[in-house]
mmCIF file of C-alpha atoms in Angstrom:
data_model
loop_
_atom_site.group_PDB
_atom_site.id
_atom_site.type_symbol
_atom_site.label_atom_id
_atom_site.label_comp_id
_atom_site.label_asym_id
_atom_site.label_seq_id
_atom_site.Cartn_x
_atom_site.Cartn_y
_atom_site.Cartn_z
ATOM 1 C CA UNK Q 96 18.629 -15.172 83.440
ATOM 2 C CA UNK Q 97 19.103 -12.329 81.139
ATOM 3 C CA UNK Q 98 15.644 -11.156 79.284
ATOM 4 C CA UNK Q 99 15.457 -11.509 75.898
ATOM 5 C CA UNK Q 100 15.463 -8.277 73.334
ATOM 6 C CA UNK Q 101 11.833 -7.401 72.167
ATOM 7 C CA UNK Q 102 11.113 -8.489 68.813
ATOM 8 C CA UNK Q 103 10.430 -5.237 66.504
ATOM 9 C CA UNK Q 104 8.875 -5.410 63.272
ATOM 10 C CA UNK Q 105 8.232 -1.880 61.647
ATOM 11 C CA UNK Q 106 7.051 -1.738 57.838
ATOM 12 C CA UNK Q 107 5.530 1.446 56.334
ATOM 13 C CA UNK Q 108 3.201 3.135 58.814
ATOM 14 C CA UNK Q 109 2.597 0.158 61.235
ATOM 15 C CA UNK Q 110 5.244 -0.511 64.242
ATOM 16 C CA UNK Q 111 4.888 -3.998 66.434
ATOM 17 C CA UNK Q 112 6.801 -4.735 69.179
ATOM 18 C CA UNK Q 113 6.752 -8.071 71.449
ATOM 19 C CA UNK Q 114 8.140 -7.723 74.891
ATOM 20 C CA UNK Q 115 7.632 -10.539 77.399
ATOM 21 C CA UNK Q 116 4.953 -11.873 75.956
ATOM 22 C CA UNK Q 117 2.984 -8.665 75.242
ATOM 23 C CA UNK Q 118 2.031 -7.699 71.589
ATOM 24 C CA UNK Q 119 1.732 -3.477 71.120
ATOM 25 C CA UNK Q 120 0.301 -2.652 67.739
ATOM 26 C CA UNK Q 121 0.902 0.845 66.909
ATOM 27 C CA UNK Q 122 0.243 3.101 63.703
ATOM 28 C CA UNK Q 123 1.291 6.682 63.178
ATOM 29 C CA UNK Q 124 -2.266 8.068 62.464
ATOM 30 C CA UNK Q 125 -3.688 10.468 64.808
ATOM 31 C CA UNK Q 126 -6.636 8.891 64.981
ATOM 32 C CA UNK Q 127 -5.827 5.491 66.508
ATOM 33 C CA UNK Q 128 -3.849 4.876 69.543
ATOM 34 C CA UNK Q 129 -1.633 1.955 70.385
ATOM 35 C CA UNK Q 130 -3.003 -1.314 70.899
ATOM 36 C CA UNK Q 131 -1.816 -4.134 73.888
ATOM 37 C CA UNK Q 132 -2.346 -7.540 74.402
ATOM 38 C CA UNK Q 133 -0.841 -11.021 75.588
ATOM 39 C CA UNK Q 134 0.860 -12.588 72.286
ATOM 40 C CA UNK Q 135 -0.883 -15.912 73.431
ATOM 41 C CA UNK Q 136 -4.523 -14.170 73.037
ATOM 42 C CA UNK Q 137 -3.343 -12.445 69.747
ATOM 43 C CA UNK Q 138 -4.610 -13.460 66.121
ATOM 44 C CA UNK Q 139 -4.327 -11.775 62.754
ATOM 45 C CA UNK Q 140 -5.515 -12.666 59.830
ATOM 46 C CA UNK Q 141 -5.696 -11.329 56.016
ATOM 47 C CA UNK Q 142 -8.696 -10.453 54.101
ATOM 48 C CA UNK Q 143 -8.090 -9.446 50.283
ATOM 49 C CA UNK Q 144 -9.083 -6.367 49.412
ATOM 50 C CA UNK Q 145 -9.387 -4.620 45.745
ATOM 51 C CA UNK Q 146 -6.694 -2.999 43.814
ATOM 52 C CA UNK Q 147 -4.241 -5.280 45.391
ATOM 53 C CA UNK Q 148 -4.253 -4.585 49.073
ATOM 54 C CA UNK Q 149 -4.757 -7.271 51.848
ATOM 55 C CA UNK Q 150 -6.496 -6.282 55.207
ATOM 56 C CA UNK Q 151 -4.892 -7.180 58.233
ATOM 57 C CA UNK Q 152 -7.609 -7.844 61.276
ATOM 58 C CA UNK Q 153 -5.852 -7.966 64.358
ATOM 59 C CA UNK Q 154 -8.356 -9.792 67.103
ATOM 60 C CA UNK Q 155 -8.454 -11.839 69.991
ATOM 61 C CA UNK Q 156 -8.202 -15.453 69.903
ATOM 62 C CA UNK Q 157 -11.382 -17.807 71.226
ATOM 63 C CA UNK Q 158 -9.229 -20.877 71.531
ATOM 64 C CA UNK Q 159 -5.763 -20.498 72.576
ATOM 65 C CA UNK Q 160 -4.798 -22.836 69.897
ATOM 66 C CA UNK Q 161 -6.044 -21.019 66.940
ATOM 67 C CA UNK Q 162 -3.033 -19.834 64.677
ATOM 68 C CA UNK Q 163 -1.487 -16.870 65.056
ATOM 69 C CA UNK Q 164 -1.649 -15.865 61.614
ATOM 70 C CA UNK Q 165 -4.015 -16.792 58.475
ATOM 71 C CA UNK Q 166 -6.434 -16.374 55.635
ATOM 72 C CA UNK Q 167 -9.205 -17.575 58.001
ATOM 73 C CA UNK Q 168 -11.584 -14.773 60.239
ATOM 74 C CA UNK Q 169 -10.713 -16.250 63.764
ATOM 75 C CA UNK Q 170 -13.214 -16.392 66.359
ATOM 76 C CA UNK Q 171 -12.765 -13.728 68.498
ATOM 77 C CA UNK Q 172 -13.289 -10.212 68.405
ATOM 78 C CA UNK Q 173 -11.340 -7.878 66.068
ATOM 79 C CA UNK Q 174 -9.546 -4.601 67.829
ATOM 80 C CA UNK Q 175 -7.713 -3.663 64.784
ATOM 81 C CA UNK Q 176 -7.266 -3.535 60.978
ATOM 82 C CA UNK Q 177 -4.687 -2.177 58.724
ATOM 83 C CA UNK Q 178 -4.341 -2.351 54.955
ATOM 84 C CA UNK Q 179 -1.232 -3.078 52.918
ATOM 85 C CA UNK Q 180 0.042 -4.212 49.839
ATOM 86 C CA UNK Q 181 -0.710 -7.343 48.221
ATOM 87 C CA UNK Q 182 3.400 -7.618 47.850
ATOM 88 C CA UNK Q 183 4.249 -6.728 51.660
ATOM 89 C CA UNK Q 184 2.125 -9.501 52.852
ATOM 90 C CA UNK Q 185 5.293 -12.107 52.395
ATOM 91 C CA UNK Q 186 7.215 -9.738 55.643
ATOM 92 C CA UNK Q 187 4.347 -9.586 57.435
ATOM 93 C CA UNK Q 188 3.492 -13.344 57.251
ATOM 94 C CA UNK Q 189 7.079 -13.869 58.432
ATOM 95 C CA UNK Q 190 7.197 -11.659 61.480
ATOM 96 C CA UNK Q 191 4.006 -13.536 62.193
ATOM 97 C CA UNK Q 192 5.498 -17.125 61.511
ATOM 98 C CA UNK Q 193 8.295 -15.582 64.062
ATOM 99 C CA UNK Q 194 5.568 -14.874 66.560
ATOM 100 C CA UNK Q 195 4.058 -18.384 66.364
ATOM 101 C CA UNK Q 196 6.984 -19.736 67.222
ATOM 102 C CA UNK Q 197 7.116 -18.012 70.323
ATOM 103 C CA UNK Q 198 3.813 -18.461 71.178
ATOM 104 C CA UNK Q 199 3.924 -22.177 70.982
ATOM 105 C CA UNK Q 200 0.842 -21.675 68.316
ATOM 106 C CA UNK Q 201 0.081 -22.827 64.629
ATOM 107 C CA UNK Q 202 0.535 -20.703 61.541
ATOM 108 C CA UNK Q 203 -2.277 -21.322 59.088
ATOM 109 C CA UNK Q 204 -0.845 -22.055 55.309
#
């Protein structure tokens, strides 16, 4: 069987890349390094900000089943946040819809 292609997603200064079922979060920033984790423990969710940004939290999911991706905190420990623009948040909710679907998990609405 012939593995699949990892899944890129690269917007602005953030770069994700899933690779047999591992999630790396980077961001060009020299303060930061890259970020690794199973895409079945991962969980992001947004928080909205002021002058139209959204914060992403990246963090660890508490119950396997949580969704991948919402508007609610998740459980688990956060190990990363990044800010964007209220208007990117439509790619970014897809790549994460993409990831669900991997994952086997839920998508909040």
């Amino acid at each position: 069987m012939e593995a699949a292609e990892p899944k890129v997603f690269q917007h602005d200064r953030l770069y994700i890349q899933v690779d047999r079922g591992i999630v790396e979060v980077f961001r060009r920033s020299n303060v930061i390094g890259p970020y690794r984790y199973p895409l079945a423990w991962v969980t992001v969710y947004a928080e909205a900000r002021r002058g139209g940004r959204i914060r992403l939290c990246f963090g660890i999911a508490e119950d396997l089943g949580e969704p991948v991706y919402g508007r609610v905190p998740n459980s688990g420990p956060v190990f990363f946040r990044h800010e964007i623009p209220a208007a990117d948040e439509p790619l970014y909710r897809d790549f994460f819809t993409e990831l669900a679907h991997l994952a086997d998990r839920p998508i909040a609405a």
